[in-house]
Coordinates of N, CA and C and ligand atoms in Angstrom, one line a residue:
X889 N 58.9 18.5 110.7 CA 59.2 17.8 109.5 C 59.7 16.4 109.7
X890 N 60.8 16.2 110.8 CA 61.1 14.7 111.3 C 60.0 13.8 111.2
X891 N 58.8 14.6 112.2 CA 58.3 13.2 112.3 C 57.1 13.0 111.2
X892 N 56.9 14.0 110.5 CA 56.0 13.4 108.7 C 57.0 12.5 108.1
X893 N 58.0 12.6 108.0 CA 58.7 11.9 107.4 C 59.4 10.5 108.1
X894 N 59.3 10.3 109.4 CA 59.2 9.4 109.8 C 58.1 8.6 109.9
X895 N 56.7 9.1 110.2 CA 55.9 8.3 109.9 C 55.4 8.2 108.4
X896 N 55.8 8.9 107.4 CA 55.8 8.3 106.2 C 56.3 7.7 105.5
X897 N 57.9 7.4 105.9 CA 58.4 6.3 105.1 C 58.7 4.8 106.1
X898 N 58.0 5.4 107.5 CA 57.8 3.9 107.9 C 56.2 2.7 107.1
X899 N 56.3 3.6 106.4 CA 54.9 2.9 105.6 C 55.6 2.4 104.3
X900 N 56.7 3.0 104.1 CA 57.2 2.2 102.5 C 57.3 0.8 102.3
X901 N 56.2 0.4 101.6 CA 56.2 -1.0 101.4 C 58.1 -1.2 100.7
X902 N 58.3 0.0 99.9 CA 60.0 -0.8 99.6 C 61.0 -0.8 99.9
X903 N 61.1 -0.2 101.5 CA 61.3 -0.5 102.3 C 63.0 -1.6 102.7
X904 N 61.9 -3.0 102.1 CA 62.8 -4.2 102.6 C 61.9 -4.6 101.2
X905 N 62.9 -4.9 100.4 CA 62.2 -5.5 98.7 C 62.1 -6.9 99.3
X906 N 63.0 -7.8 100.0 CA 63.6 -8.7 100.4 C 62.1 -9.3 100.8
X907 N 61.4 -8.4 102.4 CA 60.6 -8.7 102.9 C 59.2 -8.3 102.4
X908 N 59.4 -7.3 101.9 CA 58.2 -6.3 101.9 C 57.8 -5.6 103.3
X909 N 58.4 -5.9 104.1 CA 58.5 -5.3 105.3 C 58.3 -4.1 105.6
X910 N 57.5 -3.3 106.8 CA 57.7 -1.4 106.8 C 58.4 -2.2 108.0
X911 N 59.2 -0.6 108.1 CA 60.3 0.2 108.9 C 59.2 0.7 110.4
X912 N 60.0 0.4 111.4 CA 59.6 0.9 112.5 C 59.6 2.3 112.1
X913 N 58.9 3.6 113.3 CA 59.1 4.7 112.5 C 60.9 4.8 113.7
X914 N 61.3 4.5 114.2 CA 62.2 4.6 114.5 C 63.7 4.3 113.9
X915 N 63.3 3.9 112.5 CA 64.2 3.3 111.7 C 63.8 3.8 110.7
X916 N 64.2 5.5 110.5 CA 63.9 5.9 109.5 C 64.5 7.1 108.6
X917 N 66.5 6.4 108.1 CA 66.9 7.2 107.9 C 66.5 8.5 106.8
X918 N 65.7 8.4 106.4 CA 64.7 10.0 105.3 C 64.9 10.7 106.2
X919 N 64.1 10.4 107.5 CA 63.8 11.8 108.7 C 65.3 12.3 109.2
X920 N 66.2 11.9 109.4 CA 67.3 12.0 109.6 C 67.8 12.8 108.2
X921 N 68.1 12.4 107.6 CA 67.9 13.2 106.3 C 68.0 14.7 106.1
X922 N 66.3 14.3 106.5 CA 66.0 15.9 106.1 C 66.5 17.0 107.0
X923 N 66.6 16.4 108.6 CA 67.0 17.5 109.1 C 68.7 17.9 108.8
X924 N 69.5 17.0 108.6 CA 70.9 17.2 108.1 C 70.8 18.3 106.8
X925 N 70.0 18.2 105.7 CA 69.7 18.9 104.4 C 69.2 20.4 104.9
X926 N 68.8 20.6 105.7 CA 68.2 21.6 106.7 C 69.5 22.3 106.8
X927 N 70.2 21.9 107.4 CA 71.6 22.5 108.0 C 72.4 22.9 107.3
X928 N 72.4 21.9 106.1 CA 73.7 22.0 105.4 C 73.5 22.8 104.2
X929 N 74.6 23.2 103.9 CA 74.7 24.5 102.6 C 74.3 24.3 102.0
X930 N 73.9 22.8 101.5 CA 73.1 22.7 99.8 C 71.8 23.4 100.3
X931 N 71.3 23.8 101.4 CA 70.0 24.1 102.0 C 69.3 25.3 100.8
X932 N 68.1 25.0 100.2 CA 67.4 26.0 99.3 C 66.2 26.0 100.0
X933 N 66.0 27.3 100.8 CA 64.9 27.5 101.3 C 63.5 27.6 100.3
X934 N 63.4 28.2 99.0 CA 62.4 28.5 98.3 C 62.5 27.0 98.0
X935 N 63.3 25.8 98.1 CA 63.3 24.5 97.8 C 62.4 23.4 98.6
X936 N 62.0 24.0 99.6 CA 61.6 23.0 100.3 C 60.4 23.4 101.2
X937 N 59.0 22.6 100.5 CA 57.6 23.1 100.4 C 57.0 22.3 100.7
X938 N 55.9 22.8 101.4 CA 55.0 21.5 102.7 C 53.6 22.1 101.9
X939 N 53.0 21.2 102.4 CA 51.5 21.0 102.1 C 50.8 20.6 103.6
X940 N 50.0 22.0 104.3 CA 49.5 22.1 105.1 C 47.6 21.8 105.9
X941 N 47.4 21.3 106.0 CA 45.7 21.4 107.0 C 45.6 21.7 108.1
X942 N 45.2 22.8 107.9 CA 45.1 23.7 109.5 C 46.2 24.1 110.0
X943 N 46.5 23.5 111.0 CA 48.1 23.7 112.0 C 48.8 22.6 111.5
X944 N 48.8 21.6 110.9 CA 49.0 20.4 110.6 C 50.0 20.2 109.1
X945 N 51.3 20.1 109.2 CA 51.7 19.7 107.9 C 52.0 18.0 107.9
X946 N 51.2 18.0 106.6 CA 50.5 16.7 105.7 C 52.2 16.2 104.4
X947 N 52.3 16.9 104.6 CA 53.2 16.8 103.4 C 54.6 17.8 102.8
X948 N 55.7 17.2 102.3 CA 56.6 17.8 102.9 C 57.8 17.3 101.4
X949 N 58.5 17.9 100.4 CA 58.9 17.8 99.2 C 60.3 18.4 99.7
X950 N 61.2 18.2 99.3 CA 63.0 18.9 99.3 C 63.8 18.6 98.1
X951 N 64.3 19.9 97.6 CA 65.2 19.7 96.3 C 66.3 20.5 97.1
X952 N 67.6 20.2 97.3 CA 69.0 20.3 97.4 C 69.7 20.2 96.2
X953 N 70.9 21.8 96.2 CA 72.3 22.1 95.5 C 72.3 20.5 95.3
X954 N 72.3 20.1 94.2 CA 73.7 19.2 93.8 C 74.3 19.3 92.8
X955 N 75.6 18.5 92.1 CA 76.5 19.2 90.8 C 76.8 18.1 90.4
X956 N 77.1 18.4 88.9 CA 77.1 17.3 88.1 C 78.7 16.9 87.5
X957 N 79.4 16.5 87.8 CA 81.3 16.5 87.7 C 81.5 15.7 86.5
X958 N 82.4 16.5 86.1 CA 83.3 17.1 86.5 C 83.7 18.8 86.3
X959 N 82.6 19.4 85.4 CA 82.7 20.3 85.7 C 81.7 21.2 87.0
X960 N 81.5 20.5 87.2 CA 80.7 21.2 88.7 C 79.6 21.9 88.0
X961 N 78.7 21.2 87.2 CA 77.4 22.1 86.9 C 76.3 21.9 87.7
X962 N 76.0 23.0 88.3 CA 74.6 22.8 89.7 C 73.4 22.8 88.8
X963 N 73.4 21.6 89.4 CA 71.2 21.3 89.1 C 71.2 20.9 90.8
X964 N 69.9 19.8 90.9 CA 69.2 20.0 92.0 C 68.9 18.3 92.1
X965 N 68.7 17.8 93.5 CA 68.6 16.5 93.8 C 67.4 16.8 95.0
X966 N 66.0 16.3 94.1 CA 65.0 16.4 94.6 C 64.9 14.9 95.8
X967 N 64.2 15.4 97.0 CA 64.1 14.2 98.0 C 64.6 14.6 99.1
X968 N 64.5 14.3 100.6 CA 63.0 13.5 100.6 C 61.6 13.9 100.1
X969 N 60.4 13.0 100.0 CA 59.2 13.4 99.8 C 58.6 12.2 100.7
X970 N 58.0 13.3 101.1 CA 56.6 12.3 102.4 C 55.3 13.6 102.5
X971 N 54.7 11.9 102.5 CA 52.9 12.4 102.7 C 52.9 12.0 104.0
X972 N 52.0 12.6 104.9 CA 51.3 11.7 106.2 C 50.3 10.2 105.9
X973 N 50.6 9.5 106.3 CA 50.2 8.4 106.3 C 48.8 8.5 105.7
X974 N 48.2 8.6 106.9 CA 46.3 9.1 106.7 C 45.9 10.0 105.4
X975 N 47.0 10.8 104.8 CA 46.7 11.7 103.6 C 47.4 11.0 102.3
X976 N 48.2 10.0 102.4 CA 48.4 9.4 101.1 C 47.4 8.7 100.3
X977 N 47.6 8.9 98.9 CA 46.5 8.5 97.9 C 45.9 9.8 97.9
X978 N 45.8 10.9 97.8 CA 44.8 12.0 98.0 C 45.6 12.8 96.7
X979 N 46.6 12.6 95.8 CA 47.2 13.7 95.3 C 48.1 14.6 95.5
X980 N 48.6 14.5 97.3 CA 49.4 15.6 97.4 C 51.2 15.4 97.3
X981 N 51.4 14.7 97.2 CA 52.7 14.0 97.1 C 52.8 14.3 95.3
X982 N 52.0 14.1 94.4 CA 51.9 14.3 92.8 C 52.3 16.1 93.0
X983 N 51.2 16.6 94.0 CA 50.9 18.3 93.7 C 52.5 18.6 93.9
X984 N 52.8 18.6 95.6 CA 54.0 18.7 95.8 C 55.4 19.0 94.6
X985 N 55.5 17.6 94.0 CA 56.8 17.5 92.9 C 56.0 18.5 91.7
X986 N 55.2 18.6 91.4 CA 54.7 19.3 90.3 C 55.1 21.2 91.2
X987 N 54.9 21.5 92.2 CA 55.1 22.3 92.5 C 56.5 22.8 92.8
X988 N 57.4 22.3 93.2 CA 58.9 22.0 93.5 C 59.2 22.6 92.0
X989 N 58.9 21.8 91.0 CA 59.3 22.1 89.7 C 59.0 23.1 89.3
X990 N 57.9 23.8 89.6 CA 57.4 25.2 88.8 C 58.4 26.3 90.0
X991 N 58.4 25.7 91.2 CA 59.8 27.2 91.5 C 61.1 26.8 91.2
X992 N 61.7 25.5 90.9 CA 62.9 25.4 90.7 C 62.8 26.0 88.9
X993 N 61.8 26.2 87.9 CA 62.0 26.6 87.1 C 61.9 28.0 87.3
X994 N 60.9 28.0 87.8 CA 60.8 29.8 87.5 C 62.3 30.3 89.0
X995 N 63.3 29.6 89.6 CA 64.3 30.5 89.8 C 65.4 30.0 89.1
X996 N 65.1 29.2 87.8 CA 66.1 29.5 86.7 C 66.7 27.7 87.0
X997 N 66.4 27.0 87.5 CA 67.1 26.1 87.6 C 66.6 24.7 86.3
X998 N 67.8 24.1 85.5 CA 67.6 23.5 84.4 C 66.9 22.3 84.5
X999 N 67.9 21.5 85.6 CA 67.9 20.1 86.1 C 67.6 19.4 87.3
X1000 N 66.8 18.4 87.2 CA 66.1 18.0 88.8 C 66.4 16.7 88.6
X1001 N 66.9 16.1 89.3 CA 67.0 14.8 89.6 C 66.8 13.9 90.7
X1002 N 66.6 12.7 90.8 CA 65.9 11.9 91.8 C 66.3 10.6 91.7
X1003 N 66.0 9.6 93.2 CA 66.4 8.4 93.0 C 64.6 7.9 93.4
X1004 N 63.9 7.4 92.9 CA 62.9 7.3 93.3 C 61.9 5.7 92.7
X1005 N 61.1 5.7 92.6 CA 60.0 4.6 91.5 C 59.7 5.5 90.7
X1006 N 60.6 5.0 89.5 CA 60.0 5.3 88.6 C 58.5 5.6 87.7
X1007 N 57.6 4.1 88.0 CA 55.9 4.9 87.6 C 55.5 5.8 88.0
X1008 N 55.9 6.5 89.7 CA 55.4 7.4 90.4 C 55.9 8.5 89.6
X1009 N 56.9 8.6 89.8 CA 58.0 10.0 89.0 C 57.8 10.5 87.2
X1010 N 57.0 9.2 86.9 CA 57.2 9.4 85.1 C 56.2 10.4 85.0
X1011 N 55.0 10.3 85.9 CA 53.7 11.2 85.8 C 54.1 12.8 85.9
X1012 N 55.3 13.2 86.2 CA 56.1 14.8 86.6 C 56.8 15.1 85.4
X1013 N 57.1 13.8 84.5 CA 58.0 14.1 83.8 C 59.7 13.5 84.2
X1014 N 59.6 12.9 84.8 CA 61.1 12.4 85.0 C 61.5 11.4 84.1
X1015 N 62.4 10.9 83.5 CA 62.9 10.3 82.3 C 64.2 9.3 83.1
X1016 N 64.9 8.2 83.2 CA 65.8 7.7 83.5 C 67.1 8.8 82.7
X1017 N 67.7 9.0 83.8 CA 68.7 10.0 84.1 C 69.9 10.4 83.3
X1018 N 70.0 9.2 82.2 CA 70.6 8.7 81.0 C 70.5 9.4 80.0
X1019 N 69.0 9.5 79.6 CA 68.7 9.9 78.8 C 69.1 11.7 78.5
X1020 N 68.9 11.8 80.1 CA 69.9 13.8 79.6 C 71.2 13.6 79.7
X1021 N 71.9 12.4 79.8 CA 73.3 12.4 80.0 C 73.8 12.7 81.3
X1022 N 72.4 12.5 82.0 CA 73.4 12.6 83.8 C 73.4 11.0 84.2
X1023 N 75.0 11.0 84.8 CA 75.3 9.8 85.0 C 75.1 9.3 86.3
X1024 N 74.1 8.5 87.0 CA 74.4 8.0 88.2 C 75.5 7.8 89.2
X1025 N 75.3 8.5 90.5 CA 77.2 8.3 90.9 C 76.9 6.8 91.4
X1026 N 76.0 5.8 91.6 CA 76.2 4.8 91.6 C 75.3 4.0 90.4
X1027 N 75.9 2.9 90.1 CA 75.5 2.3 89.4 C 74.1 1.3 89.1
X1028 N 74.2 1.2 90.9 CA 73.2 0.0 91.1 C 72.2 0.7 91.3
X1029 N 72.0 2.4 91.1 CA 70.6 2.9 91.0 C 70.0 2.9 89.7
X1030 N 70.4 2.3 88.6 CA 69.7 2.0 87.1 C 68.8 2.9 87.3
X1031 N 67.5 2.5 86.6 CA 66.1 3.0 85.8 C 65.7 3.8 87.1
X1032 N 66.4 3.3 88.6 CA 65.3 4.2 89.6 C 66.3 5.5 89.6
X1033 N 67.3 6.1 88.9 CA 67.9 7.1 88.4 C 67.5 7.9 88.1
X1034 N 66.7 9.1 88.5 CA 66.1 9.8 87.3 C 66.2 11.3 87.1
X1035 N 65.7 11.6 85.9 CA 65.8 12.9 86.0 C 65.0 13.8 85.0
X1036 N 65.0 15.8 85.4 CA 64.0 16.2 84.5 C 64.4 17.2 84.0
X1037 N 64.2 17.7 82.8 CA 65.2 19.0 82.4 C 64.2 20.2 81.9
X1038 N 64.0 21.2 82.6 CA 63.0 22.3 82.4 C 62.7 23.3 81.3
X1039 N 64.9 23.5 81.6 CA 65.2 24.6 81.0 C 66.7 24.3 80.5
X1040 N 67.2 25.5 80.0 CA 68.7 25.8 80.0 C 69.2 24.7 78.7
X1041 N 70.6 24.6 79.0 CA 71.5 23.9 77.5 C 71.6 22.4 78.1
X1042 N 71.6 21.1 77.4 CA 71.7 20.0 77.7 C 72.7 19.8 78.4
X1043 N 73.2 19.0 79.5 CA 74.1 19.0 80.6 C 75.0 17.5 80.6
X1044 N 75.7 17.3 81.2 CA 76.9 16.0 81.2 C 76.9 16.3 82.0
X1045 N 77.0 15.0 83.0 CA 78.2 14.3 83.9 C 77.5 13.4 85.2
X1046 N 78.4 13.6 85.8 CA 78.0 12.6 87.1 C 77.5 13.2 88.2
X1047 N 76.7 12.7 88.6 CA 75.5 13.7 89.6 C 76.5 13.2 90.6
X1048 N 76.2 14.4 91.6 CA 76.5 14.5 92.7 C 75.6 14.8 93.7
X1049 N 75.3 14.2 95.1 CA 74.1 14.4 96.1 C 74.8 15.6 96.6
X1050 N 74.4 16.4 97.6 CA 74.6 17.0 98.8 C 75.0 16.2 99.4
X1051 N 76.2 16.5 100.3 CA 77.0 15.7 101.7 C 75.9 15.0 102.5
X1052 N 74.8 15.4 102.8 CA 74.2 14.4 103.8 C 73.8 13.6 103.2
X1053 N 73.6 13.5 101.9 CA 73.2 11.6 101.2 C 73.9 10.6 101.8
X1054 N 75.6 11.1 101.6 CA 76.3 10.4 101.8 C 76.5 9.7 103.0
X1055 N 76.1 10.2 104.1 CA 76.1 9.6 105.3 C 74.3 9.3 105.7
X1056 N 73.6 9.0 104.2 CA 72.6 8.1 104.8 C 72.7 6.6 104.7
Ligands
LIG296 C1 55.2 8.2 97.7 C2 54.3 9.3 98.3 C3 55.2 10.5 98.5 C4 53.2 9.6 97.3 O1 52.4 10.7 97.7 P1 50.8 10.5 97.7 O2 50.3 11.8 98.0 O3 50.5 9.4 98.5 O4 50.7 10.2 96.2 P2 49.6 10.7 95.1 O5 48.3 10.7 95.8 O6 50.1 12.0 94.5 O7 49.7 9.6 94.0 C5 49.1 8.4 94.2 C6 49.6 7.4 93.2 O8 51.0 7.1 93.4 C7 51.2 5.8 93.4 N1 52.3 5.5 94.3 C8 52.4 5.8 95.7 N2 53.6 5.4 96.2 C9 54.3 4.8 95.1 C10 55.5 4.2 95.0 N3 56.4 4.1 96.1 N4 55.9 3.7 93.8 C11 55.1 3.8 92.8 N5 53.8 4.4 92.8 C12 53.5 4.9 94.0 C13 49.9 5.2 94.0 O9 49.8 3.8 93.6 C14 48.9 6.1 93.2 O10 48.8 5.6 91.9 P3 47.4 5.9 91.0 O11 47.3 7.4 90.9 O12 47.7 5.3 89.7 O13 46.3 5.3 91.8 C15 53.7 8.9 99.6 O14 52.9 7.7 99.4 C16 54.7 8.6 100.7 O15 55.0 9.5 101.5 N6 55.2 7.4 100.8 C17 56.1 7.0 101.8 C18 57.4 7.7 101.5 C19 58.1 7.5 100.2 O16 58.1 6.3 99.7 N7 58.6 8.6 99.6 C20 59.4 8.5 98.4 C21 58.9 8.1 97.1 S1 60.1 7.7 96.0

């Protein structure tokens, strides 16, 4: 899983907004990421779904425990997502989140949220994060805030990542 996701977000044109610059794949804290999210308790195995060819996984989606404070209401903080380089533009990165969402709904979960591009994300259904009343825990993630609500009673508060965000 490290290295799809290192050689996939060494392709992110946004990267460096600054430069437009891609990331060596050696400079690629996602892949670091994911293996920490692996480890760690927010870990939802039925959460985290690859898209395979042959022996080969192409593609690779993760939704992690997160909670919304102050009352501690658990939804889910979808990400990372990586395609393999050679298989982006094909659809599977769309299929992926569309799939994530059909088992976080069907195991009961309300709320998905994401820090992402927005045009990509709107096509799933994600709305800026606002609009369900979840509040960004930072600020300077505006509009790329986002989030999606499946099921369940409308929710408040301030999202919270999983512990290894925080040390990305
Ligand atoms: C972003 C990513 C997961 C999309 O997966 P994919 O399989 O390539 O995407 P799909 O084939 O499902 O969708 C392609 C569409 O998404 C658009 N798209 C791809 N990356 C995008 C981005 N970062 N922002 C906005 N739109 C994006 C493409 O322009 C294309 O649009 P079109 O359908 O109108 O032509 C993949 O390109 C990737 O791994 N990128 C590097 C890692 C990354 O940036 N991940 C996080 C995204 S927030």
């Amino acid at each position: 899983m490290r290295s799809l996701h290192r050689a996939a977000f060494a392709t992110d044109p946004a990267a460096d907004p600054a430069t437009g610059a891609v990331r060596a794949e050696s400079d690629v804290p996602e892949a670091r990421l994911v293996d920490e999210l692996r480890e760690d308790v927010a870990f939802l195995p039925h959460l985290s779904l690859v898209a395979v060819d042959r022996d080969e996984v192409v593609g690779h989606v993760i939704a992690t425990r997160a909670w919304l404070e102050p009352l501690r209401t658990p939804v889910l903080g979808l990400g990372p997502l990586g395609v393999r380089p050679d298989r982006q533009g094909g659809g599977i990165g769309t299929v992926l989140v569309h799939a994530l969402l059909a088992v976080a709904e069907a195991a009961g979960e309300g709320v998905v949220a994401l820090l992402g591009a927005p045009s990509y994300y709107r096509r799933t259904g994600f709305r800026p994060s606002t609009d369900l009343g979840v509040t960004p825990s930072d600020p300077a993630w505006g509009k790329h805030f986002q989030a999606r609500r499946s099921a369940g009673p409308p929710v408040e508060g301030t999202f919270r990542y999983a512990a290894p965000f925080d040390r990305t």
